[in-house]
Amino acid sequence: MIMEKLKLNIKIFFEGAYLSYVGLFRWLSPSTYLATLIFSPLTQMLFFVLIGTYAQGTDKAYFYVIGNALMNAAMSGIYGVTMSIGGDRWDGTLPYLFGAPANRMTVFLGRAFMHILNGMIGVLTGLLWGWLLFHIDYSAANPWALLLTILVTTFSTSGLGLLMGCIGLITRNVMFVNNTVYFVLLVFSGANLDLATLPSWMRIVSNYLPLTRGIASARLIIAGHSLTEVLPLLIEEFGIGLFFALLGYSLFRWFEITAKKRGTLEVF
Amino acid sequence: MSAIEVINLQREFQTTIGVFNRKKKIVPAVKGISFEIAGGELFGLLGPNGAGKTTSVKMLTTLLIPTGGTAKILGLDIVNDAEAVRPRIGFIFGGERGLYWRLNATDNLRYFASLYYLDPAVSKKRIPYLLEMVGLTDRADEKVEGYSRGMRQRLHIARALLHDPEVLFLDEPTMGLDPVGARELRQTVRNLQDEKKTILLTTHYMFEADALCQRVAVINKGEIVAMDTPSKLKDSVNDLSVVEIEVFGIPPETVEKIKTLSMVENVSVEDRDQLQLLLVHTSKGAEAIPLLISELNGLKLGKVTTREPTLEDAYVRLVGGE
Ligand SMILES: Nc1ncnc2c1ncn2[C@@H]1O[C@H](COP(=O)(O)OP(=O)(O)OP(=O)(O)O)[C@@H](O)[C@H]1O
Ligand SMILES: [Mg+2]
C-alpha cells in the first residue's frame, strides 16, 4: 500500500518534470531552445571575461569563466523554476491543481527537477566555451568532484527558484523580483568579484546566498584541490538550497490554505 | 444516504473599496443554502449573474472554505475530510482557462491523471477513450493554445472524468458554446447521468435546466428561492399566462405605465431587429389583450399572441425580473 503510493508519487514527480519541460520546449521550439542552451551561456561570460581580463590581466580569465559558467545554474534555477510554478497562475490551472488529491510536495519538487538538469547543461556549456575561447585548463580537476559541485549548485539555486516561484503566485511582478535576485547573485556570489575584497557586510550577505560556495568550490577543484577539501563547502551549499526549497514549500502550502480561506485562488 | 448534503452553507467575502481611503466591505455571496441531492440525480442550480452559484460550487469542491454551515459529499465533510472528498469528485468551471496552453490535449490529460494518482496502465486506455468521447481524437496532438473555446470546454469535461468520479460539478458547462456545441454537451451530460453519476449543474438557461435536470433549485442573491422538479416549478405559474405583442418603437414610459396596471404582474421587452417583443405576465390571459392594446395606442403593432408560461417565466417570477 505504501509502496503503491510511493510509486504513484514518483509518477507525479516525473510527469510534472517532463511536462514542465515539454511546456518549455513547445514555447521555445527545439531549435530556439538548443540555440539558447548553447549561446546564452556565452554572452554574459564574454562580457565579464573581457572586462575582467582587461582590468586584471589575461591570467585571471579562469576566475571569470568559472564564475559566469556557474551563473547559468542561477539562470535556469531562478527563471526556469519560477516560470514553471508561476505559470499555473497564468494558465488558471490553480483551482484544478489544488482541487486534486496529489501530494503537494511531489508536485512542487517535480517542477524544479528538469531545471536542475537544464542548469547543469548550462554550466557545462559555459565551461566548454571557456575552454574553446579562453583556453582554460581543466586538466587538474577531478571530474566527479566538479560534476558534484555543479549538481549541488544547481540544486541550491533551484531551491531559491522554488521560493521565487511561490512569490510569483502571490505577486504580479515576479519578473522584476527575479531580475533583482539574479543581479544580487551576480554581485554577491563572487562570480565576478573577489569576495575577500568586499566590505564585511557584503560578505555576510554572500554567506546566506546559494551559489557563493558552489563557485568557490568549482574554482578550488579546477585549481587541483580534492573533493574532501571542498566537501564542507558543498554540504553548506546543499543546506542553503534545502533551506530555500523548504521555505518555498511552506509558502506554497500557506498560499493554498490562505487562498481557500480568502477566495483568492484566481485573483490577480 | 444522499450523495450531496448541504446544510445552511454560507460564504462572505471581504473586499476593500476605494484607493486612498480604503474601507473594508463584507459581501455576502451565499447566505445559508440547504439542499440534498440523491445518488444518481442530476440537480440544477439556476440563478442570475452574481447569485452565488460559482461560490457554492467552489465550496463543495473544496476550493473555498465556507464561512458558515456545512456540507457533505458521499458522507464526507467538505472541510474536515477535504482530502478524502477530492479523489471522488470531478469538476469544471465554465470558461476556457485552467488548462496548460502550451501542452497538447494528451499531455494535459496525462498530467492531470497523475495528479489523481491514476495507475499509468489505466490512464493509457482512459485518455484515448475520453478524447474520443469528447471528439478531440483528431486534434489531440495540437497545443491547447490553438483550440477553439468549445474544444477547450470539451477537454475540460475529459479532464474532469479522468478518475471516473462518482460526483460531478459542472459550473456553466455550456457557457460560450455555439448552439450545436451546447447541444452536444448536453447530450454528454445526459450520457453521464445514464452512468448513474450524481451531477450538480449550474446554468443561466431555463431550457437547459428543463431539458436536463430532475430537480432545480433557483438561487437569487445567495438564497434559494424555490426548489422542485421543472414541471412543478412550471405549475407554480399556472395561474399566469403570457401575452406577447410585437411592437415597433415602444417608448420606456409606456412600458412603465403597463407595469402599473393591476392585472399585470411582470413586463419585459426583448429587442428583435426592427421591432420589440413585449412580454406581459398576467393572470387574465387573452382578456388582457384589449386593455394592453389600448395602452399601446398609436404604435405600430405586429403579431399578438398568448401562450402558456414556461420554466423561464417561473424563473422570472421567482427572481423578480429586474
Ligand atoms: N473572490 C471573491 N471576492 C469577493 N467577492 C466575490 C468573490 N467571488 C465571488 N464574489 C461575489 O459573490 C457574489 C456571487 O458570485 P458568484 O460568482 O458565486 O455568482 P454566480 O452565480 O456564479 O454568477 P455568474 O452567473 O455571473 O457566474 C458576487 O456578488 C460576487 O461579486
Ligand atoms: Mg458563476
mmCIF file of C-alpha atoms in Angstrom, chain A residues 261-263, chain B residues 10-17 23-32 49-52 55 59 64-65 67 221-222:
data_model
loop_
_atom_site.group_PDB
_atom_site.id
_atom_site.type_symbol
_atom_site.label_atom_id
_atom_site.label_comp_id
_atom_site.label_asym_id
_atom_site.label_seq_id
_atom_site.Cartn_x
_atom_site.Cartn_y
_atom_site.Cartn_z
ATOM 1 C CA LYS A 261 -9.887 30.848 3.093
ATOM 2 C CA ARG A 262 -9.953 34.203 1.391
ATOM 3 C CA GLY A 263 -11.192 33.135 -2.010
ATOM 4 C CA GLN B 10 -22.686 30.348 3.831
ATOM 5 C CA ARG B 11 -19.863 32.369 2.395
ATOM 6 C CA GLU B 12 -18.942 36.000 2.814
ATOM 7 C CA PHE B 13 -16.143 37.841 1.058
ATOM 8 C CA GLN B 14 -14.207 40.736 2.375
ATOM 9 C CA THR B 15 -13.292 43.287 -0.217
ATOM 10 C CA THR B 16 -11.706 46.687 0.051
ATOM 11 C CA ILE B 17 -13.144 49.656 -1.744
ATOM 12 C CA LYS B 23 -12.671 50.647 3.565
ATOM 13 C CA LYS B 24 -13.474 47.017 4.210
ATOM 14 C CA LYS B 25 -16.738 45.796 2.866
ATOM 15 C CA ILE B 26 -18.401 42.449 3.520
ATOM 16 C CA VAL B 27 -20.101 40.874 0.530
ATOM 17 C CA PRO B 28 -22.452 38.026 1.459
ATOM 18 C CA ALA B 29 -22.282 35.753 -1.589
ATOM 19 C CA VAL B 30 -24.109 32.700 -0.245
ATOM 20 C CA LYS B 31 -26.477 33.287 2.646
ATOM 21 C CA GLY B 32 -27.225 29.888 4.080
ATOM 22 C CA ASN B 49 -25.342 36.644 -12.517
ATOM 23 C CA GLY B 50 -23.856 37.021 -9.069
ATOM 24 C CA ALA B 51 -26.464 34.764 -7.455
ATOM 25 C CA GLY B 52 -23.779 32.678 -5.746
ATOM 26 C CA THR B 55 -19.248 30.353 -4.965
ATOM 27 C CA MET B 59 -17.149 25.386 -1.570
ATOM 28 C CA LEU B 64 -13.182 27.614 -0.876
ATOM 29 C CA ILE B 65 -13.726 27.317 2.868
ATOM 30 C CA THR B 67 -17.766 30.968 6.454
ATOM 31 C CA LYS B 221 -28.814 36.877 -4.151
ATOM 32 C CA GLY B 222 -27.305 33.988 -2.228
#
